[in-house]
Short mmCIF file of C-alpha atoms and ligand atoms in Angstrom, two decimals:
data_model
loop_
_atom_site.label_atom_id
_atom_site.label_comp_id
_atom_site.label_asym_id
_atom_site.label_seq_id
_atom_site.Cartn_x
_atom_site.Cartn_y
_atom_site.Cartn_z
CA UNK A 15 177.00 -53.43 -155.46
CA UNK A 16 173.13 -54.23 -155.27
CA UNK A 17 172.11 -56.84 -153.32
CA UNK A 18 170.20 -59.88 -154.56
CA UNK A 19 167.00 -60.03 -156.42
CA UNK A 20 163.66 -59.43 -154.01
CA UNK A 21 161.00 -61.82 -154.06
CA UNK A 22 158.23 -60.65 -152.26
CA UNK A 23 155.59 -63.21 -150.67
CA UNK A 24 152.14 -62.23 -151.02
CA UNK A 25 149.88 -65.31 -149.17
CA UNK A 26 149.70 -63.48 -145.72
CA UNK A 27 147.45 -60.96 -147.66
CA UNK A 28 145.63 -63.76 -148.72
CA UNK A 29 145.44 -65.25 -145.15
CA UNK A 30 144.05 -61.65 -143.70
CA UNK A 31 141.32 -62.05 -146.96
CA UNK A 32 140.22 -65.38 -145.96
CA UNK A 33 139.91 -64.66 -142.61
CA UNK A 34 136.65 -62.76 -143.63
CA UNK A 35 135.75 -65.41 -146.45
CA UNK A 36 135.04 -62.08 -149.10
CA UNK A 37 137.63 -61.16 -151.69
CA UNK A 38 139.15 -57.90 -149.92
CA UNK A 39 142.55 -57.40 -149.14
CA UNK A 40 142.79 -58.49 -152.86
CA UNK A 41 146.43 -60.43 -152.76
CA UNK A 42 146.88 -59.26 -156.81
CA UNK A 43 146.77 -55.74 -155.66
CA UNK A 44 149.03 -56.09 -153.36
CA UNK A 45 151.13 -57.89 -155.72
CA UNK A 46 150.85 -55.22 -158.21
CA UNK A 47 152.33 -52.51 -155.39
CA UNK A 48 154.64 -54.61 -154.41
CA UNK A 49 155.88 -54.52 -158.41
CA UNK A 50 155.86 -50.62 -157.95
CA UNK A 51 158.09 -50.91 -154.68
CA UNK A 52 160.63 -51.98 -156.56
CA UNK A 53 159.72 -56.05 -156.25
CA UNK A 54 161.51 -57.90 -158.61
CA UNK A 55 159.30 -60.94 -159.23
CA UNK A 56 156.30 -62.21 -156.60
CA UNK A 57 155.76 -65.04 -154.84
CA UNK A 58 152.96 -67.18 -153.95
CA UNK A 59 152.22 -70.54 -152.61
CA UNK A 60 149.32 -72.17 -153.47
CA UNK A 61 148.92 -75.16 -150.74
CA UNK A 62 146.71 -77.95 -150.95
CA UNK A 63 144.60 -77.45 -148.40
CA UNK A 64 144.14 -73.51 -149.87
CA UNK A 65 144.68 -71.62 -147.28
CA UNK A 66 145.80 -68.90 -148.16
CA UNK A 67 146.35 -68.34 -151.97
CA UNK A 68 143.48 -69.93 -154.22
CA UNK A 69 143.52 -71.09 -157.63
CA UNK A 70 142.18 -67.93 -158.88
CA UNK A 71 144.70 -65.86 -157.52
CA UNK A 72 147.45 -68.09 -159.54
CA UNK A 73 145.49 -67.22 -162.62
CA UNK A 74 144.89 -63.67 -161.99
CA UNK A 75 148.50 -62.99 -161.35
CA UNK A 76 149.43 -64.52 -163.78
CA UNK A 77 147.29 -62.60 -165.86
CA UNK A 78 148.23 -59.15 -163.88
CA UNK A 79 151.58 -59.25 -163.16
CA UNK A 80 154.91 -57.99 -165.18
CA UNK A 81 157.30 -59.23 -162.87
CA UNK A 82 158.22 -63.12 -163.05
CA UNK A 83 156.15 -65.01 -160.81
CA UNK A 84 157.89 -67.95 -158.27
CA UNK A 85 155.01 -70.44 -157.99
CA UNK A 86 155.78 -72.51 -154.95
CA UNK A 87 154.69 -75.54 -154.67
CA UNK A 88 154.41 -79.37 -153.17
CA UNK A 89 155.67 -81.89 -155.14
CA UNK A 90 152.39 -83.25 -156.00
CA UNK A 91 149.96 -84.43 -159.52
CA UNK A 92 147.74 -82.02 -158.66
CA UNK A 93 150.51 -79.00 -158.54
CA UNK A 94 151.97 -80.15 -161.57
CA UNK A 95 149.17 -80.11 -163.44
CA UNK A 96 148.73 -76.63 -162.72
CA UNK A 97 152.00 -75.75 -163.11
CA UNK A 98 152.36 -77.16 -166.57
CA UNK A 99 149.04 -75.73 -167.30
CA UNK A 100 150.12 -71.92 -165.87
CA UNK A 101 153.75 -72.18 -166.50
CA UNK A 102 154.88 -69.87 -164.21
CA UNK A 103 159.02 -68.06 -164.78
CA UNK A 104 160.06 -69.79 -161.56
CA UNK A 105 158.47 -73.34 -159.63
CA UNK A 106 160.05 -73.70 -156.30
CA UNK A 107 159.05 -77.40 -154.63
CA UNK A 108 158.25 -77.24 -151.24
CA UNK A 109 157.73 -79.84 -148.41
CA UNK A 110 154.13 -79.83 -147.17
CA UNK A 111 152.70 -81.16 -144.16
CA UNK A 112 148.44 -79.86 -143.62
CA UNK A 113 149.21 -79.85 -139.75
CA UNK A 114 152.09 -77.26 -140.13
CA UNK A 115 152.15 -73.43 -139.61
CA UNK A 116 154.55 -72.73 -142.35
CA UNK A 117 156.63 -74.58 -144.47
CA UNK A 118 158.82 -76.18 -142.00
CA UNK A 119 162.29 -77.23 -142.97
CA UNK A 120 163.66 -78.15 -146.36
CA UNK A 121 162.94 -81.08 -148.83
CA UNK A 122 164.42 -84.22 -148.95
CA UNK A 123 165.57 -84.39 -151.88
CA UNK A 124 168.28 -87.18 -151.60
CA UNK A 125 165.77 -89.38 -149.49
CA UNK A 126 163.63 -89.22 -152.69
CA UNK A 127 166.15 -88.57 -155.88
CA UNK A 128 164.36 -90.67 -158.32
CA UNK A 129 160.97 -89.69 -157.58
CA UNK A 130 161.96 -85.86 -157.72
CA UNK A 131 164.01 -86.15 -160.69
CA UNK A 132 160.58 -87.72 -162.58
CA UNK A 133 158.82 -84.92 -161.14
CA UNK A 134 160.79 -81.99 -161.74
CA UNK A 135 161.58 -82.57 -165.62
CA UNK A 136 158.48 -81.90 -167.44
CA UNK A 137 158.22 -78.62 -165.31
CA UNK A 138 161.59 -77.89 -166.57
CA UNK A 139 160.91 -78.93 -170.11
CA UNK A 140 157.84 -76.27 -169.71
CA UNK A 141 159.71 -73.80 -169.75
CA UNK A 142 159.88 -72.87 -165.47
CA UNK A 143 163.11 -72.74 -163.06
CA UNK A 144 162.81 -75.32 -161.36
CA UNK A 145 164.23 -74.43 -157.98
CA UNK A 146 164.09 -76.70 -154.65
CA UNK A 147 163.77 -75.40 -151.46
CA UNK A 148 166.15 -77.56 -149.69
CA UNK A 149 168.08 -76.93 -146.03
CA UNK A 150 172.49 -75.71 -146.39
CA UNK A 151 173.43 -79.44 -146.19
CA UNK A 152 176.11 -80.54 -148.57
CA UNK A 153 173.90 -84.18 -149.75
CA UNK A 154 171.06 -82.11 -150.47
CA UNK A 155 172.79 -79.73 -152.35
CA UNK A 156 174.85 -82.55 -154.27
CA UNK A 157 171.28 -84.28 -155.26
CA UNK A 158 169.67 -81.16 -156.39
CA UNK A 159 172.12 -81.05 -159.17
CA UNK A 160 171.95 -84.55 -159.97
CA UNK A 161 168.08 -84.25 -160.43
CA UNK A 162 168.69 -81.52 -162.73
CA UNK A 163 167.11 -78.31 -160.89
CA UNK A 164 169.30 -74.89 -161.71
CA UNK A 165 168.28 -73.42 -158.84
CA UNK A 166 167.91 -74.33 -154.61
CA UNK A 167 166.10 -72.19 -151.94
CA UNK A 168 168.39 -72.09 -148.51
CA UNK A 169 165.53 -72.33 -145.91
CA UNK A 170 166.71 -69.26 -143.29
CA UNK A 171 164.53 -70.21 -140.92
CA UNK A 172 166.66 -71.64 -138.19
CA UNK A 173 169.14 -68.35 -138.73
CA UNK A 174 166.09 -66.12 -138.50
CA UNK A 175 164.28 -67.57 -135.47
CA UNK A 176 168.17 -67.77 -133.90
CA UNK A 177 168.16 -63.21 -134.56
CA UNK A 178 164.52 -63.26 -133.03
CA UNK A 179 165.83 -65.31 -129.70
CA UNK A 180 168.74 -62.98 -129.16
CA UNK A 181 170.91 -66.21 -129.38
CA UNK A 182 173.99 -64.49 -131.80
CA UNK A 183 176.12 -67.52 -131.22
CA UNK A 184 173.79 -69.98 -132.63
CA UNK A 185 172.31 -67.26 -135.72
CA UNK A 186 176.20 -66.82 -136.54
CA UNK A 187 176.43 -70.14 -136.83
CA UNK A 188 173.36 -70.86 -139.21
CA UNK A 189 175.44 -67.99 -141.26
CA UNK A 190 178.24 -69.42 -141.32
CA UNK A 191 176.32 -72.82 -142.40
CA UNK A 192 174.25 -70.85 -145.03
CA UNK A 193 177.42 -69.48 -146.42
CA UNK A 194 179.21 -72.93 -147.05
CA UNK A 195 175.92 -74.33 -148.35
CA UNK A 196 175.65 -71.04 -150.67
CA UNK A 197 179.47 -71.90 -151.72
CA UNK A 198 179.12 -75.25 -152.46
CA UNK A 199 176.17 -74.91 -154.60
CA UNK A 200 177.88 -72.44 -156.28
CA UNK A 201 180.32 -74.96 -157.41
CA UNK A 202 178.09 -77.36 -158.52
CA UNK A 203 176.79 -74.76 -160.92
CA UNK A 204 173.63 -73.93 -158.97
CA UNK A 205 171.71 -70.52 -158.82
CA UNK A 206 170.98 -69.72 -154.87
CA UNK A 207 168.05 -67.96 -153.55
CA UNK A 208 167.48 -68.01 -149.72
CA UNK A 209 164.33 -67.46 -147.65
CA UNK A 210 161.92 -67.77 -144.67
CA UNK A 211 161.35 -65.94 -141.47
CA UNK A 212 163.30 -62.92 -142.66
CA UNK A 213 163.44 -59.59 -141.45
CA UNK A 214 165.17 -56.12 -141.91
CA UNK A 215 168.46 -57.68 -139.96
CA UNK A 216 168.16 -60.83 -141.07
CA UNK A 217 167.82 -59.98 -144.42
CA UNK A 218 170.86 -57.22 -144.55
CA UNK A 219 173.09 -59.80 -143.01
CA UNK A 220 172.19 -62.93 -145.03
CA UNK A 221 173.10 -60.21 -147.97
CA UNK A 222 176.11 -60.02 -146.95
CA UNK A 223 177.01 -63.90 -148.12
CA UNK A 224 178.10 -63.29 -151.62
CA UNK A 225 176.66 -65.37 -154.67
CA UNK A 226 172.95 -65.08 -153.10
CA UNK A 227 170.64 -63.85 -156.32
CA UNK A 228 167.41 -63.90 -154.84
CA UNK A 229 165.80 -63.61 -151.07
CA UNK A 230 161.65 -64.53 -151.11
CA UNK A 231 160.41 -62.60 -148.16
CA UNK A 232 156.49 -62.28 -146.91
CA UNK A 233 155.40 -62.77 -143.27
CA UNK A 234 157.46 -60.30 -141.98
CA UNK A 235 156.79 -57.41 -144.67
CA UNK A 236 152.80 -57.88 -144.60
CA UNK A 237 153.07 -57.31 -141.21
CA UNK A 238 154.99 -54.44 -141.16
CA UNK A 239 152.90 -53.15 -143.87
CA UNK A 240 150.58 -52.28 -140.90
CA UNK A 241 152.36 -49.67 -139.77
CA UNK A 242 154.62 -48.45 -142.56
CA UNK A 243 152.35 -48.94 -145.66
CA UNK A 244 153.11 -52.26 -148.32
CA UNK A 245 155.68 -49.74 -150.67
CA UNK A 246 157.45 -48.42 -147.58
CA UNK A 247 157.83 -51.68 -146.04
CA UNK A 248 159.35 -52.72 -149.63
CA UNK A 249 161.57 -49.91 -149.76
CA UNK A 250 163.06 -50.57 -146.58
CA UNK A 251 163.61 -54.25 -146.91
CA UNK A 252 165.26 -53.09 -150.91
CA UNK A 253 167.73 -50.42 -148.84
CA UNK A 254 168.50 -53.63 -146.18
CA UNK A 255 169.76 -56.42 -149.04
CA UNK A 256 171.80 -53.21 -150.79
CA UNK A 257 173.39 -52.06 -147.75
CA UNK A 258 173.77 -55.81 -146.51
CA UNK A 259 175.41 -56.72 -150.05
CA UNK A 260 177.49 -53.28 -149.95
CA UNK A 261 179.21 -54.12 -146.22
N1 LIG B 7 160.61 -69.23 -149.36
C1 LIG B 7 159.86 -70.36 -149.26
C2 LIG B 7 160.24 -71.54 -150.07
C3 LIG B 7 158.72 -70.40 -148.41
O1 LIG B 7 158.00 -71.52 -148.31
C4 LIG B 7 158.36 -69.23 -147.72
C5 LIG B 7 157.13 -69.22 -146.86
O2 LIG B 7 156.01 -69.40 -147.64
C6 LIG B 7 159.16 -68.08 -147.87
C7 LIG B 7 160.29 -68.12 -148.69
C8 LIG B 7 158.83 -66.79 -147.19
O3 LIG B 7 158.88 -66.96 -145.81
P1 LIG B 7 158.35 -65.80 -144.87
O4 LIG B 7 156.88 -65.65 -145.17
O5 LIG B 7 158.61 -66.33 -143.50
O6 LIG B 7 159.13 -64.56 -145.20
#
């Protein structure tokens, strides 16, 4: 059986870009490698503050790419607008803090139902799956269907970093809480996707949860790009989710 749907994050090839200020590694090529890997839609995340990917780079993917793109996104005016004015296949709402690294934990969605449910509906009526990116906990789960989103993002990042510490009790437990989380989302008629911090083992064993379709994966993969090449890198991480979704 193959394994879920890969996503593959491309703003760490913007972040090595900007760290020069000039317009090479070009995050669109990448992007466009990553397609001929074996990708099966991109990701990118344009943040306010534009760190990493820029508003050009949302247009010129758009433009470039033939593989859905999964704009992700805070749930802001200004990233509606551009949203609605891209429409990209997929929107995934982030939280966003400036101060923060990476996107750290999930949304609130249930602290802010009303709000979100305003928010997410003209995005929908675009044309874009809406998808939230939300942590494995039952009342967030419940309000992302009552807002009207088909789709939630598990945030993995607690299970990864858990794998990266050595600590298997606690990362077997984050599975086990990702797996309810996937289940009862399934039954509310949800699509699941699952992502950050990800790696080869992470990755093969979140694959194993059934009823994942998608994983979004980046930090780790531009980095290993380094030393196996972007496509390798790819291929590995696509052999990882089957063999994970085979066990
Ligand atoms: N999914 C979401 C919603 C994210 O915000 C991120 C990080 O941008 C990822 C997946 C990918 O995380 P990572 O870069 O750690 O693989």
């Amino acid at each position: 059986m193959p394994g879920p749907r890969l996503g593959v994050n491309i703003d760490h090839v913007a972040t090595i870009r900007n760290a020069r200020g000039g317009d090479a590694p070009d995050p669109v090529r990448a992007a466009l490698l990553a397609e001929t890997a074996g990708a099966d839609g991109i990701t990118a995340h344009l943040r306010e503050d534009r760190r990493h990917i820029r508003d050009g780079d949302i247009e010129a993917l758009m433009a470039a790419l033939t593989v859905p793109l999964n704009f992700e996104m805070a749930a802001t005016a200004e990233m509606q607008a551009i949203a609605l004015r891209h429409r990209p296949h997929a929107a995934c709402i982030v939280p966003e803090k400036r101060a923060e690294r990476t996107t750290e934990g999930g949304l609130g969605v249930a602290q802010d139902e009303a709000r979100l449910a305003g928010f997410v509906a003209p995005l929908r009526e675009a044309g874009c799956r809406v998808s939230m990116f939300i942590e494995a906990d039952p009342d967030q789960i419940a309000a992302c269907a009552r807002i009207g989103a088909p789709v939630i993002e598990l945030h993995t990042g607690t299970f990864a970093e858990a794998h990266w510490e050595g600590d298997a009790a606690r990362r077997d437990g984050e599975l086990a809480r990702l797996a309810e989380g996937v289940r009862v989302a399934l039954d509310a008629g949800l699509e699941v996707h699952a992502g950050h911090g990800l790696d080869f083992d992470t990755a093969r064993m979140i694959c194993a949860v059934p009823g994942i379709a998608e994983l979004n994966i980046g930090h780790f993969l531009i980095g290993e790009s380094v030393f196996l090449g972007l496509e390798e890198a790819i291929r590995r991480m696509r052999a990882a989710m089957d063999e994970g979704a085979a066990a």
